[in-house]
């Protein structure tokens, strides 16, 4: 079974500025010439096939796309007016303005003007920015994308400590180019703990995001977590100095994102 929700993104390659300008002009022409025709057809098609519900879904998709466009077009202005210097930057082409606003609200890096905008949106839609945070956007310089294997026994969670580190971390790591979630987790766990994850047993648990340890403010780590069985004997390997079983009371010994995972498991009655 392939465990993958979205393709792994790679950093954009450097392009000739003239190509960028040319593609921009072509996209504007296409938008002006074919955009209105496509929009009118979309209105009639969605209304005729699904009624008002279909029309609402169609317009919502357009609204989100416009929001994403605005996040890129206005990124320098928004970064200047809405957030502090250490804030999470606007400008990810895969993210909406509301999602970036929510991440800065979490970090408490909104300026007075940014907080005002957030309050206005909350009046219209309570907790709008926080509920708009998109955990599936493509990784960027400000989002470290990682995977974690959640293994519990007797109300305790398996954790590791790397050489030279103080905090404990849930086992896992980053994908390599072309790897699925399952392939990357299998490799990382084999390297760290000398066991073989049984890929057919992998079960998606959730995605958690928090300030990344050891990085400047505004840099997030996004952890995609899976349960799963294994074969072999657990034994620290490679850069792992210590393997331990932690309880919820040990929450202060782990990273920020792992704290969120501890909270989730504790509330589910899985971590005691």
mmCIF file of C-alpha atoms in Angstrom, residues 136-248:
data_model
loop_
_atom_site.group_PDB
_atom_site.id
_atom_site.type_symbol
_atom_site.label_atom_id
_atom_site.label_comp_id
_atom_site.label_asym_id
_atom_site.label_seq_id
_atom_site.Cartn_x
_atom_site.Cartn_y
_atom_site.Cartn_z
ATOM 1 C CA UNK A 136 -0.622 20.377 3.197
ATOM 2 C CA UNK A 137 1.149 23.276 1.502
ATOM 3 C CA UNK A 138 4.436 22.652 -0.240
ATOM 4 C CA UNK A 139 7.533 22.847 1.968
ATOM 5 C CA UNK A 140 9.468 26.101 1.865
ATOM 6 C CA UNK A 141 12.434 27.724 3.572
ATOM 7 C CA UNK A 142 10.142 28.369 6.539
ATOM 8 C CA UNK A 143 8.521 24.950 6.786
ATOM 9 C CA UNK A 144 10.635 21.893 7.600
ATOM 10 C CA UNK A 145 8.686 18.864 6.421
ATOM 11 C CA UNK A 146 9.269 15.702 8.495
ATOM 12 C CA UNK A 147 7.737 12.303 9.227
ATOM 13 C CA UNK A 148 7.324 10.499 12.546
ATOM 14 C CA UNK A 149 6.667 6.914 13.607
ATOM 15 C CA UNK A 150 4.322 6.724 16.596
ATOM 16 C CA UNK A 151 4.970 3.566 18.600
ATOM 17 C CA UNK A 152 3.244 3.083 21.962
ATOM 18 C CA UNK A 153 3.518 0.363 24.578
ATOM 19 C CA UNK A 154 1.799 0.289 27.972
ATOM 20 C CA UNK A 155 0.892 3.974 27.779
ATOM 21 C CA UNK A 156 4.434 5.056 26.891
ATOM 22 C CA UNK A 157 5.825 6.382 23.588
ATOM 23 C CA UNK A 158 9.101 5.378 22.011
ATOM 24 C CA UNK A 159 11.495 8.331 21.730
ATOM 25 C CA UNK A 160 15.149 8.851 20.911
ATOM 26 C CA UNK A 161 17.937 11.301 21.649
ATOM 27 C CA UNK A 162 20.590 12.017 19.058
ATOM 28 C CA UNK A 163 24.247 12.493 19.938
ATOM 29 C CA UNK A 164 24.924 16.002 21.176
ATOM 30 C CA UNK A 165 21.227 16.770 21.718
ATOM 31 C CA UNK A 166 19.370 17.452 24.972
ATOM 32 C CA UNK A 167 15.746 16.961 23.919
ATOM 33 C CA UNK A 168 14.162 13.653 22.998
ATOM 34 C CA UNK A 169 12.435 13.252 19.639
ATOM 35 C CA UNK A 170 9.861 10.868 18.228
ATOM 36 C CA UNK A 171 11.649 8.613 15.671
ATOM 37 C CA UNK A 172 11.488 9.670 12.023
ATOM 38 C CA UNK A 173 13.050 12.169 9.673
ATOM 39 C CA UNK A 174 12.922 13.879 6.295
ATOM 40 C CA UNK A 175 12.009 12.440 2.917
ATOM 41 C CA UNK A 176 14.572 12.090 0.191
ATOM 42 C CA UNK A 177 13.704 13.086 -3.362
ATOM 43 C CA UNK A 178 11.160 10.721 -4.902
ATOM 44 C CA UNK A 179 10.292 8.889 -1.687
ATOM 45 C CA UNK A 180 6.754 8.282 -0.462
ATOM 46 C CA UNK A 181 5.975 8.729 3.220
ATOM 47 C CA UNK A 182 6.174 4.983 3.753
ATOM 48 C CA UNK A 183 9.498 4.589 1.969
ATOM 49 C CA UNK A 184 11.043 7.492 3.868
ATOM 50 C CA UNK A 185 9.836 6.254 7.252
ATOM 51 C CA UNK A 186 11.069 2.733 6.518
ATOM 52 C CA UNK A 187 14.545 4.052 5.690
ATOM 53 C CA UNK A 188 14.736 6.432 8.659
ATOM 54 C CA UNK A 189 13.553 3.874 11.224
ATOM 55 C CA UNK A 190 15.909 1.251 9.827
ATOM 56 C CA UNK A 191 18.796 3.706 10.152
ATOM 57 C CA UNK A 192 17.863 4.893 13.642
ATOM 58 C CA UNK A 193 16.487 1.791 15.376
ATOM 59 C CA UNK A 194 17.612 -1.208 13.256
ATOM 60 C CA UNK A 195 14.073 -2.532 12.663
ATOM 61 C CA UNK A 196 11.923 -2.945 9.547
ATOM 62 C CA UNK A 197 8.626 -1.096 9.441
ATOM 63 C CA UNK A 198 5.846 -3.196 7.930
ATOM 64 C CA UNK A 199 4.534 -0.786 5.320
ATOM 65 C CA UNK A 200 1.080 -2.394 4.880
ATOM 66 C CA UNK A 201 0.364 -1.676 8.567
ATOM 67 C CA UNK A 202 1.117 2.051 8.399
ATOM 68 C CA UNK A 203 -1.868 4.126 9.494
ATOM 69 C CA UNK A 204 -1.980 7.904 9.183
ATOM 70 C CA UNK A 205 -2.451 9.602 12.569
ATOM 71 C CA UNK A 206 -2.267 13.320 11.878
ATOM 72 C CA UNK A 207 -0.189 16.371 11.029
ATOM 73 C CA UNK A 208 1.238 18.686 13.677
ATOM 74 C CA UNK A 209 3.106 21.951 13.326
ATOM 75 C CA UNK A 210 5.100 24.137 15.717
ATOM 76 C CA UNK A 211 8.139 26.378 15.985
ATOM 77 C CA UNK A 212 11.222 24.394 14.995
ATOM 78 C CA UNK A 213 13.782 23.786 17.748
ATOM 79 C CA UNK A 214 17.160 25.411 17.175
ATOM 80 C CA UNK A 215 15.865 27.686 14.426
ATOM 81 C CA UNK A 216 15.040 31.379 14.351
ATOM 82 C CA UNK A 217 11.437 32.421 15.122
ATOM 83 C CA UNK A 218 9.077 31.943 12.198
ATOM 84 C CA UNK A 219 10.580 28.615 11.095
ATOM 85 C CA UNK A 220 8.067 25.787 11.520
ATOM 86 C CA UNK A 221 8.488 22.048 11.581
ATOM 87 C CA UNK A 222 5.539 20.115 10.164
ATOM 88 C CA UNK A 223 5.316 16.522 11.386
ATOM 89 C CA UNK A 224 3.235 13.956 9.526
ATOM 90 C CA UNK A 225 2.668 11.014 11.886
ATOM 91 C CA UNK A 226 1.925 7.340 11.332
ATOM 92 C CA UNK A 227 1.245 4.304 13.496
ATOM 93 C CA UNK A 228 2.704 1.023 12.260
ATOM 94 C CA UNK A 229 4.064 -2.387 13.207
ATOM 95 C CA UNK A 230 7.671 -3.488 12.855
ATOM 96 C CA UNK A 231 9.833 -6.596 12.620
ATOM 97 C CA UNK A 232 13.135 -7.056 14.426
ATOM 98 C CA UNK A 233 14.639 -5.921 17.706
ATOM 99 C CA UNK A 234 14.675 -2.247 18.636
ATOM 100 C CA UNK A 235 18.274 -1.068 19.029
ATOM 101 C CA UNK A 236 19.729 2.467 18.721
ATOM 102 C CA UNK A 237 21.898 2.854 15.650
ATOM 103 C CA UNK A 238 23.664 5.526 13.591
ATOM 104 C CA UNK A 239 23.466 8.940 15.263
ATOM 105 C CA UNK A 240 21.089 7.803 18.038
ATOM 106 C CA UNK A 241 22.687 7.887 21.485
ATOM 107 C CA UNK A 242 19.699 6.877 23.596
ATOM 108 C CA UNK A 243 16.320 5.138 23.161
ATOM 109 C CA UNK A 244 13.698 5.675 25.873
ATOM 110 C CA UNK A 245 10.012 5.176 26.654
ATOM 111 C CA UNK A 246 8.386 8.424 27.767
ATOM 112 C CA UNK A 247 5.141 9.174 29.590
ATOM 113 C CA UNK A 248 3.015 12.287 29.277
#
